[in-house]
Amino acid sequence: KRLAEEVLAELFAEVAELALLDRRAGLERALDLALERVDAEAGSILLVAAGHRVLEFAVVRGPRAEELTALRATVPVGVGIAGFCAQEDVCLAVSEAERDPRFFRAISRAIGYETRSLLCAPIARRGAVLGVLEVLNKRGGAPFDARDLAVVSYLAHQAAEHLARTG
């Protein structure tokens, strides 16, 4: 298993290309890198709606991505694990989602997707949380580890810088 430092060194070169991409393409690339590097089956980037205390799905990947996009669901800041991470500006890895009292089941149920494990990191810049980057269900059933947390946290930071650049 490769060390977090090795993976982050590789990512450093790859995230440089975000500067060449528009707002949406940059967020898509950040999420794709997260899914690839932590070997998760699904994920999303949720952004805080302008002037609101809700998170909106901006980019979605995974087996139920179309259903989730069509649902046009929002998550109130402070609700669910994504909402908790946005409210508290903290990273969180949860190995058994159904056992965590913060887990917001409504969206998983609505699209018929079983969330087993998840890792969520705030997309924040200068003390302001702009959204969250969330990955679901590590392939092979293993829990997300410290290396995965470092990777997703780094990519969430890069997503924040990208949002600042692209307005």
PDB file of C-alpha atoms in Angstrom:
ATOM      1  CA  LYS A   1       0.000   0.000   0.000  1.00  0.00           C
ATOM      2  CA  ARG A   2       1.351   3.359  -1.023  1.00  0.00           C
ATOM      3  CA  LEU A   3       1.908   6.143   1.469  1.00  0.00           C
ATOM      4  CA  ALA A   4      -0.248   9.259   1.573  1.00  0.00           C
ATOM      5  CA  GLU A   5       2.827  11.351   0.690  1.00  0.00           C
ATOM      6  CA  GLU A   6       3.368   9.387  -2.559  1.00  0.00           C
ATOM      7  CA  VAL A   7      -0.254   9.702  -3.613  1.00  0.00           C
ATOM      8  CA  LEU A   8      -0.372  13.418  -2.739  1.00  0.00           C
ATOM      9  CA  ALA A   9       2.855  14.047  -4.696  1.00  0.00           C
ATOM     10  CA  GLU A  10       1.237  12.476  -7.777  1.00  0.00           C
ATOM     11  CA  LEU A  11      -1.955  14.462  -7.235  1.00  0.00           C
ATOM     12  CA  PHE A  12      -0.016  17.708  -6.940  1.00  0.00           C
ATOM     13  CA  ALA A  13       0.944  17.461 -10.621  1.00  0.00           C
ATOM     14  CA  GLU A  14      -2.534  16.400 -11.703  1.00  0.00           C
ATOM     15  CA  VAL A  15      -4.422  19.189  -9.926  1.00  0.00           C
ATOM     16  CA  ALA A  16      -2.318  21.797 -11.741  1.00  0.00           C
ATOM     17  CA  GLU A  17      -4.547  21.119 -14.757  1.00  0.00           C
ATOM     18  CA  LEU A  18      -7.589  22.385 -12.831  1.00  0.00           C
ATOM     19  CA  ALA A  19      -6.387  25.902 -13.632  1.00  0.00           C
ATOM     20  CA  LEU A  20      -7.068  25.181 -17.317  1.00  0.00           C
ATOM     21  CA  LEU A  21     -10.648  24.043 -16.745  1.00  0.00           C
ATOM     22  CA  ASP A  22     -13.905  25.937 -16.336  1.00  0.00           C
ATOM     23  CA  ARG A  23     -15.854  25.833 -13.081  1.00  0.00           C
ATOM     24  CA  ARG A  24     -17.852  22.660 -13.725  1.00  0.00           C
ATOM     25  CA  ALA A  25     -15.085  20.722 -15.496  1.00  0.00           C
ATOM     26  CA  GLY A  26     -12.681  21.490 -12.649  1.00  0.00           C
ATOM     27  CA  LEU A  27     -15.120  20.197 -10.037  1.00  0.00           C
ATOM     28  CA  GLU A  28     -15.755  17.089 -12.135  1.00  0.00           C
ATOM     29  CA  ARG A  29     -12.013  16.445 -12.383  1.00  0.00           C
ATOM     30  CA  ALA A  30     -11.495  16.906  -8.628  1.00  0.00           C
ATOM     31  CA  LEU A  31     -14.277  14.392  -7.880  1.00  0.00           C
ATOM     32  CA  ASP A  32     -13.011  11.929 -10.491  1.00  0.00           C
ATOM     33  CA  LEU A  33      -9.512  12.092  -8.976  1.00  0.00           C
ATOM     34  CA  ALA A  34     -10.953  11.480  -5.501  1.00  0.00           C
ATOM     35  CA  LEU A  35     -12.932   8.434  -6.652  1.00  0.00           C
ATOM     36  CA  GLU A  36      -9.948   7.043  -8.530  1.00  0.00           C
ATOM     37  CA  ARG A  37      -7.394   7.594  -5.749  1.00  0.00           C
ATOM     38  CA  VAL A  38      -9.461   6.225  -2.850  1.00  0.00           C
ATOM     39  CA  ASP A  39     -11.142   3.528  -4.967  1.00  0.00           C
ATOM     40  CA  ALA A  40     -14.720   4.502  -4.115  1.00  0.00           C
ATOM     41  CA  GLU A  41     -17.739   3.541  -6.215  1.00  0.00           C
ATOM     42  CA  ALA A  42     -19.693   6.806  -6.005  1.00  0.00           C
ATOM     43  CA  GLY A  43     -19.344  10.400  -4.925  1.00  0.00           C
ATOM     44  CA  SER A  44     -20.538  13.946  -5.203  1.00  0.00           C
ATOM     45  CA  ILE A  45     -19.613  17.559  -4.745  1.00  0.00           C
ATOM     46  CA  LEU A  46     -22.307  19.571  -3.009  1.00  0.00           C
ATOM     47  CA  LEU A  47     -22.100  23.359  -2.960  1.00  0.00           C
ATOM     48  CA  VAL A  48     -23.708  25.791  -0.552  1.00  0.00           C
ATOM     49  CA  ALA A  49     -26.487  27.570  -2.448  1.00  0.00           C
ATOM     50  CA  ALA A  50     -25.915  31.325  -2.661  1.00  0.00           C
ATOM     51  CA  GLY A  51     -27.472  32.978   0.377  1.00  0.00           C
ATOM     52  CA  HIS A  52     -28.983  29.735   1.630  1.00  0.00           C
ATOM     53  CA  ARG A  53     -28.195  27.212   4.296  1.00  0.00           C
ATOM     54  CA  VAL A  54     -28.587  24.256   1.945  1.00  0.00           C
ATOM     55  CA  LEU A  55     -26.193  22.140  -0.093  1.00  0.00           C
ATOM     56  CA  GLU A  56     -26.991  21.422  -3.730  1.00  0.00           C
ATOM     57  CA  PHE A  57     -25.529  18.552  -5.737  1.00  0.00           C
ATOM     58  CA  ALA A  58     -23.178  20.151  -8.300  1.00  0.00           C
ATOM     59  CA  VAL A  59     -21.368  17.034  -9.575  1.00  0.00           C
ATOM     60  CA  VAL A  60     -22.464  13.435  -9.086  1.00  0.00           C
ATOM     61  CA  ARG A  61     -20.732  10.166 -10.033  1.00  0.00           C
ATOM     62  CA  GLY A  62     -21.643   6.519  -9.526  1.00  0.00           C
ATOM     63  CA  PRO A  63     -24.206   3.841 -10.368  1.00  0.00           C
ATOM     64  CA  ARG A  64     -27.197   6.044  -9.420  1.00  0.00           C
ATOM     65  CA  ALA A  65     -25.843   9.402 -10.631  1.00  0.00           C
ATOM     66  CA  GLU A  66     -28.651   9.966 -13.157  1.00  0.00           C
ATOM     67  CA  GLU A  67     -31.353   9.236 -10.589  1.00  0.00           C
ATOM     68  CA  LEU A  68     -29.717  11.535  -8.044  1.00  0.00           C
ATOM     69  CA  THR A  69     -29.353  14.362 -10.568  1.00  0.00           C
ATOM     70  CA  ALA A  70     -33.007  13.977 -11.610  1.00  0.00           C
ATOM     71  CA  LEU A  71     -34.119  14.070  -7.955  1.00  0.00           C
ATOM     72  CA  ARG A  72     -32.742  17.627  -7.548  1.00  0.00           C
ATOM     73  CA  ALA A  73     -32.392  16.965  -3.837  1.00  0.00           C
ATOM     74  CA  THR A  74     -30.836  19.450  -1.432  1.00  0.00           C
ATOM     75  CA  VAL A  75     -29.318  18.818   1.977  1.00  0.00           C
ATOM     76  CA  PRO A  76     -29.750  21.421   4.723  1.00  0.00           C
ATOM     77  CA  VAL A  77     -26.455  22.512   6.272  1.00  0.00           C
ATOM     78  CA  GLY A  78     -26.261  20.660   9.579  1.00  0.00           C
ATOM     79  CA  VAL A  79     -28.300  17.673   8.342  1.00  0.00           C
ATOM     80  CA  GLY A  80     -26.690  14.342   7.489  1.00  0.00           C
ATOM     81  CA  ILE A  81     -22.982  13.708   7.400  1.00  0.00           C
ATOM     82  CA  ALA A  82     -22.429  16.090   4.460  1.00  0.00           C
ATOM     83  CA  GLY A  83     -24.420  18.806   6.238  1.00  0.00           C
ATOM     84  CA  PHE A  84     -22.520  18.164   9.479  1.00  0.00           C
ATOM     85  CA  CYS A  85     -19.148  18.468   7.688  1.00  0.00           C
ATOM     86  CA  ALA A  86     -20.273  21.733   6.068  1.00  0.00           C
ATOM     87  CA  GLN A  87     -21.571  23.177   9.335  1.00  0.00           C
ATOM     88  CA  GLU A  88     -18.584  22.171  11.459  1.00  0.00           C
ATOM     89  CA  ASP A  89     -15.885  22.527   8.740  1.00  0.00           C
ATOM     90  CA  VAL A  90     -14.486  19.072   9.534  1.00  0.00           C
ATOM     91  CA  CYS A  91     -13.549  15.923   7.602  1.00  0.00           C
ATOM     92  CA  LEU A  92     -15.352  12.746   8.545  1.00  0.00           C
ATOM     93  CA  ALA A  93     -14.938   9.084   7.635  1.00  0.00           C
ATOM     94  CA  VAL A  94     -17.798   6.755   8.547  1.00  0.00           C
ATOM     95  CA  SER A  95     -17.328   3.012   8.104  1.00  0.00           C
ATOM     96  CA  GLU A  96     -20.916   1.932   8.830  1.00  0.00           C
ATOM     97  CA  ALA A  97     -23.222   4.692   7.595  1.00  0.00           C
ATOM     98  CA  GLU A  98     -26.448   3.052   8.772  1.00  0.00           C
ATOM     99  CA  ARG A  99     -25.163   3.012  12.359  1.00  0.00           C
ATOM    100  CA  ASP A 100     -24.238   6.703  12.423  1.00  0.00           C
ATOM    101  CA  PRO A 101     -27.096   8.810  13.867  1.00  0.00           C
ATOM    102  CA  ARG A 102     -26.094  11.720  11.601  1.00  0.00           C
ATOM    103  CA  PHE A 103     -26.597   9.662   8.426  1.00  0.00           C
ATOM    104  CA  PHE A 104     -29.381  11.141   6.240  1.00  0.00           C
ATOM    105  CA  ARG A 105     -31.094   8.097   4.697  1.00  0.00           C
ATOM    106  CA  ALA A 106     -33.756   9.857   2.623  1.00  0.00           C
ATOM    107  CA  ILE A 107     -31.616  10.407  -0.471  1.00  0.00           C
ATOM    108  CA  SER A 108     -30.137   6.885  -0.525  1.00  0.00           C
ATOM    109  CA  ARG A 109     -33.638   5.447  -0.183  1.00  0.00           C
ATOM    110  CA  ALA A 110     -35.112   7.733  -2.851  1.00  0.00           C
ATOM    111  CA  ILE A 111     -32.621   6.534  -5.477  1.00  0.00           C
ATOM    112  CA  GLY A 112     -32.315   2.934  -4.262  1.00  0.00           C
ATOM    113  CA  TYR A 113     -28.624   3.137  -3.399  1.00  0.00           C
ATOM    114  CA  GLU A 114     -27.076   1.510  -0.358  1.00  0.00           C
ATOM    115  CA  THR A 115     -24.506   3.724   1.339  1.00  0.00           C
ATOM    116  CA  ARG A 116     -22.236   1.501   3.401  1.00  0.00           C
ATOM    117  CA  SER A 117     -19.274   3.770   4.084  1.00  0.00           C
ATOM    118  CA  LEU A 118     -18.472   7.370   3.307  1.00  0.00           C
ATOM    119  CA  LEU A 119     -15.810   9.980   3.588  1.00  0.00           C
ATOM    120  CA  CYS A 120     -16.646  13.664   3.470  1.00  0.00           C
ATOM    121  CA  ALA A 121     -14.413  16.748   3.463  1.00  0.00           C
ATOM    122  CA  PRO A 122     -15.398  20.427   3.489  1.00  0.00           C
ATOM    123  CA  ILE A 123     -14.605  22.582   0.478  1.00  0.00           C
ATOM    124  CA  ALA A 124     -13.542  25.672   2.411  1.00  0.00           C
ATOM    125  CA  ARG A 125     -11.506  28.793   1.783  1.00  0.00           C
ATOM    126  CA  ARG A 126     -10.509  31.533   4.227  1.00  0.00           C
ATOM    127  CA  GLY A 127     -12.872  30.215   6.901  1.00  0.00           C
ATOM    128  CA  ALA A 128     -15.902  30.013   4.600  1.00  0.00           C
ATOM    129  CA  VAL A 129     -17.342  26.620   3.709  1.00  0.00           C
ATOM    130  CA  LEU A 130     -18.341  26.588   0.035  1.00  0.00           C
ATOM    131  CA  GLY A 131     -19.463  22.947  -0.040  1.00  0.00           C
ATOM    132  CA  VAL A 132     -18.304  19.388   0.539  1.00  0.00           C
ATOM    133  CA  LEU A 133     -16.662  16.595  -1.409  1.00  0.00           C
ATOM    134  CA  GLU A 134     -18.089  13.193  -0.504  1.00  0.00           C
ATOM    135  CA  VAL A 135     -17.085   9.691  -1.626  1.00  0.00           C
ATOM    136  CA  LEU A 136     -19.133   6.564  -0.928  1.00  0.00           C
ATOM    137  CA  ASN A 137     -18.479   2.855  -0.553  1.00  0.00           C
ATOM    138  CA  LYS A 138     -14.805   1.977  -0.813  1.00  0.00           C
ATOM    139  CA  ARG A 139     -14.482  -0.939  -3.224  1.00  0.00           C
ATOM    140  CA  GLY A 140     -13.747  -4.267  -1.562  1.00  0.00           C
ATOM    141  CA  GLY A 141     -15.632  -3.236   1.569  1.00  0.00           C
ATOM    142  CA  ALA A 142     -12.594  -1.943   3.469  1.00  0.00           C
ATOM    143  CA  PRO A 143     -13.078   1.167   5.611  1.00  0.00           C
ATOM    144  CA  PHE A 144     -11.677   4.476   4.428  1.00  0.00           C
ATOM    145  CA  ASP A 145      -8.295   5.073   6.069  1.00  0.00           C
ATOM    146  CA  ALA A 146      -6.060   8.013   6.992  1.00  0.00           C
ATOM    147  CA  ARG A 147      -4.496   8.059   3.510  1.00  0.00           C
ATOM    148  CA  ASP A 148      -7.965   8.266   1.909  1.00  0.00           C
ATOM    149  CA  LEU A 149      -8.864  11.102   4.280  1.00  0.00           C
ATOM    150  CA  ALA A 150      -5.675  12.989   3.335  1.00  0.00           C
ATOM    151  CA  VAL A 151      -6.404  12.567  -0.394  1.00  0.00           C
ATOM    152  CA  VAL A 152     -10.047  13.682  -0.205  1.00  0.00           C
ATOM    153  CA  SER A 153      -9.178  16.569   2.108  1.00  0.00           C
ATOM    154  CA  TYR A 154      -6.447  17.749  -0.302  1.00  0.00           C
ATOM    155  CA  LEU A 155      -8.793  17.523  -3.304  1.00  0.00           C
ATOM    156  CA  ALA A 156     -11.526  19.395  -1.409  1.00  0.00           C
ATOM    157  CA  HIS A 157      -8.979  22.165  -0.753  1.00  0.00           C
ATOM    158  CA  GLN A 158      -8.072  22.220  -4.449  1.00  0.00           C
ATOM    159  CA  ALA A 159     -11.768  22.395  -5.356  1.00  0.00           C
ATOM    160  CA  ALA A 160     -12.096  25.457  -3.080  1.00  0.00           C
ATOM    161  CA  GLU A 161      -9.151  27.149  -4.824  1.00  0.00           C
ATOM    162  CA  HIS A 162     -10.696  26.287  -8.201  1.00  0.00           C
ATOM    163  CA  LEU A 163     -14.029  27.830  -7.170  1.00  0.00           C
ATOM    164  CA  ALA A 164     -12.232  30.985  -6.054  1.00  0.00           C
ATOM    165  CA  ARG A 165     -10.446  31.234  -9.412  1.00  0.00           C
ATOM    166  CA  THR A 166     -13.516  30.570 -11.551  1.00  0.00           C
ATOM    167  CA  GLY A 167     -15.946  32.712  -9.561  1.00  0.00           C
TER     168      GLY A 167
END
